[in-house]
Amino acid sequence: MTKIECIIRPGKLEDVKEALDRFGIKGMTVTQVIGCGLQKGRTEVYRGREYSINLLPKIKVEIVVRDDQVDGVIRTISEAARTGQIGDGKIFTHRVENAARIRTGEQGEDAI
Amino acid sequence: MLARLLPGLLILTVLALPGPALAQGTSPLDTGDTAFVLVCAALVMVMTLPGVALFYGGMVRRKNVLSIVMQSLFVLALVSVQWVLWGYTLAFGPDRAHVVGDLSWLGFRGVEQVANPDYSAEVPHLAFAVFQLMFAVITAALITGAVAERMRFPAFVAFTLLWTTLVYDPLAHWVWGVGGWLRELGALDFAGGTVVHISSGVAGLIAALVLGRRRGYGSEPMLPHNLPFTVLGAALLWFGWFGFNAGSALSAGGLAASAFVVTNTAAAAATLSWAGAEWVRHGKPTVLGAATGCVAGLVAITPAAGFVGPMSAVIIGLVAGVACYLAVSVVKARLGYDDSLDVFGVHGVGGTWGALATGLFASRAVNPAGADGLLFGNAGQLWTQFVGVAASWAFAGLLTFLILKGLGMVFRLRATEEEEEQGLDLTQHGEDAYPDMAVGIPLTPAPAPTPAGAARAAEREAGA
């Protein structure tokens, strides 16, 4: 099993969710995060004083999938979340040892 | 039987009571004016709580919002009691040497339902006194913004009590008390440009300097945590200010209407000019700028509200918006002091401009009891206004400094580095404004159910 963690633009969450749904992925964990990368920060003005805000709001989506789904999921998310501009985000994958469904006690791929 | 007797009993009771005319002496009260002044007093109360509380509360970081709201709440309570005990008599009691009232109205003794013709011929003395109380409250509350996010609560309480007694009360006497030296000099201050705004603004500046900057000031962003709060606070200030300025006419008549109109006009003009100045300099008009601009306009029109016409109000407001904007964005940045929420930049600068502008734009055509300003052929009034401004600056500045230095020997004024880091809400009040995820256990467990209570609960369950 693999955990896919992707950082995307806040406005792309619906598109990504829909694309994953079509791909057959129903479960996910979504977090509001802030971060920085290649994208420059923005300037905010409060009472005439300018502040450079370089951590920008992003959305983190975490899903755990079967290993044979990984390439397809990465492709699906990339297509859904891409605008072509700097700041589209990143996708990370991690190996997952095990999973358990708390309600039934199922383990492994049956649990995801 | 009882029902038939009741009206008769009521009539007897009423006859037994002394008639209102007898109780109220000779001067007849005007019920319309009395109603107006009482409602205006309530409007001015709303300016402090929740007006100032939310205006400031939105501008601090989330870890300090309760502390700043608590300061406004506490000032309302503390100064309300102080005013009844000794504040009112110091400010408005019979004159002593043109500087302070004597102690004859201690504990509101002699402040009664009848009018005091010295201050308001047709309104109960009590109504006048409580209207003035709300001014004392808001003045002390305004200062809290300058030392926000770093003053310890015990020191703040002691400071507020001393400051209101030693600065506000005498200054109010100078300007508004019968026999006060600035009043006798002819300085015009309709609703408190010097007494309320210069005094709180200058006190804020001195307090910010004495306490020093917040840790991290200039190196980390200290941004408002909830601007809708701030707009709500500004809106309540604008709304309450109608009571503040129009109410200062102490009569529901033409002068009150005039003060109402110029108040709204100046607030609006300053909102436009502050937002406009930002639009030009930064490319975007900000919400915080517009909200602050309206307050700057309200401050500036305060001393002039009963003496100037609507066109003068437009100019006073437009200038106030730009002047205060420059004070907080350029001057404060250059000088490097940390007046957290710009009490000096808005109230000190706006109040000074308003007091001087009164010397320019005042017109006896608006208020025959006032005076003409420079633009209406009386250059001397501008000088008189300047004396009032300079005296208020010097008195408020010096006394604030002495009070803080004196208190500093007894109290720790500032939060420690760790307290500041954690926030004043937790360290001063033991509360969290936004406890999204509080995990823990209550230290006082709920009482164990008594046998009788348990039986009742079982019955209820069985019934259900």
PDB file of C-alpha atoms in Angstrom, chain B residues 27 114-123 125 178 183:
ATOM      1  CA  SER B  27     -36.891  74.295  37.537  1.00  0.00           C
ATOM      2  CA  VAL B 114     -33.593  68.183  39.549  1.00  0.00           C
ATOM      3  CA  ALA B 115     -31.609  70.105  36.988  1.00  0.00           C
ATOM      4  CA  ASN B 116     -28.334  71.809  37.745  1.00  0.00           C
ATOM      5  CA  PRO B 117     -28.610  75.039  35.731  1.00  0.00           C
ATOM      6  CA  ASP B 118     -24.802  75.350  35.563  1.00  0.00           C
ATOM      7  CA  TYR B 119     -24.663  72.406  33.173  1.00  0.00           C
ATOM      8  CA  SER B 120     -28.143  71.700  31.888  1.00  0.00           C
ATOM      9  CA  ALA B 121     -31.129  73.828  32.693  1.00  0.00           C
ATOM     10  CA  GLU B 122     -33.839  71.353  31.726  1.00  0.00           C
ATOM     11  CA  VAL B 123     -32.256  67.942  32.205  1.00  0.00           C
ATOM     12  CA  HIS B 125     -28.423  66.616  37.055  1.00  0.00           C
ATOM     13  CA  VAL B 178     -17.776  75.806  35.521  1.00  0.00           C
ATOM     14  CA  ARG B 183     -13.409  77.108  29.618  1.00  0.00           C
TER      15      ARG B 183
END
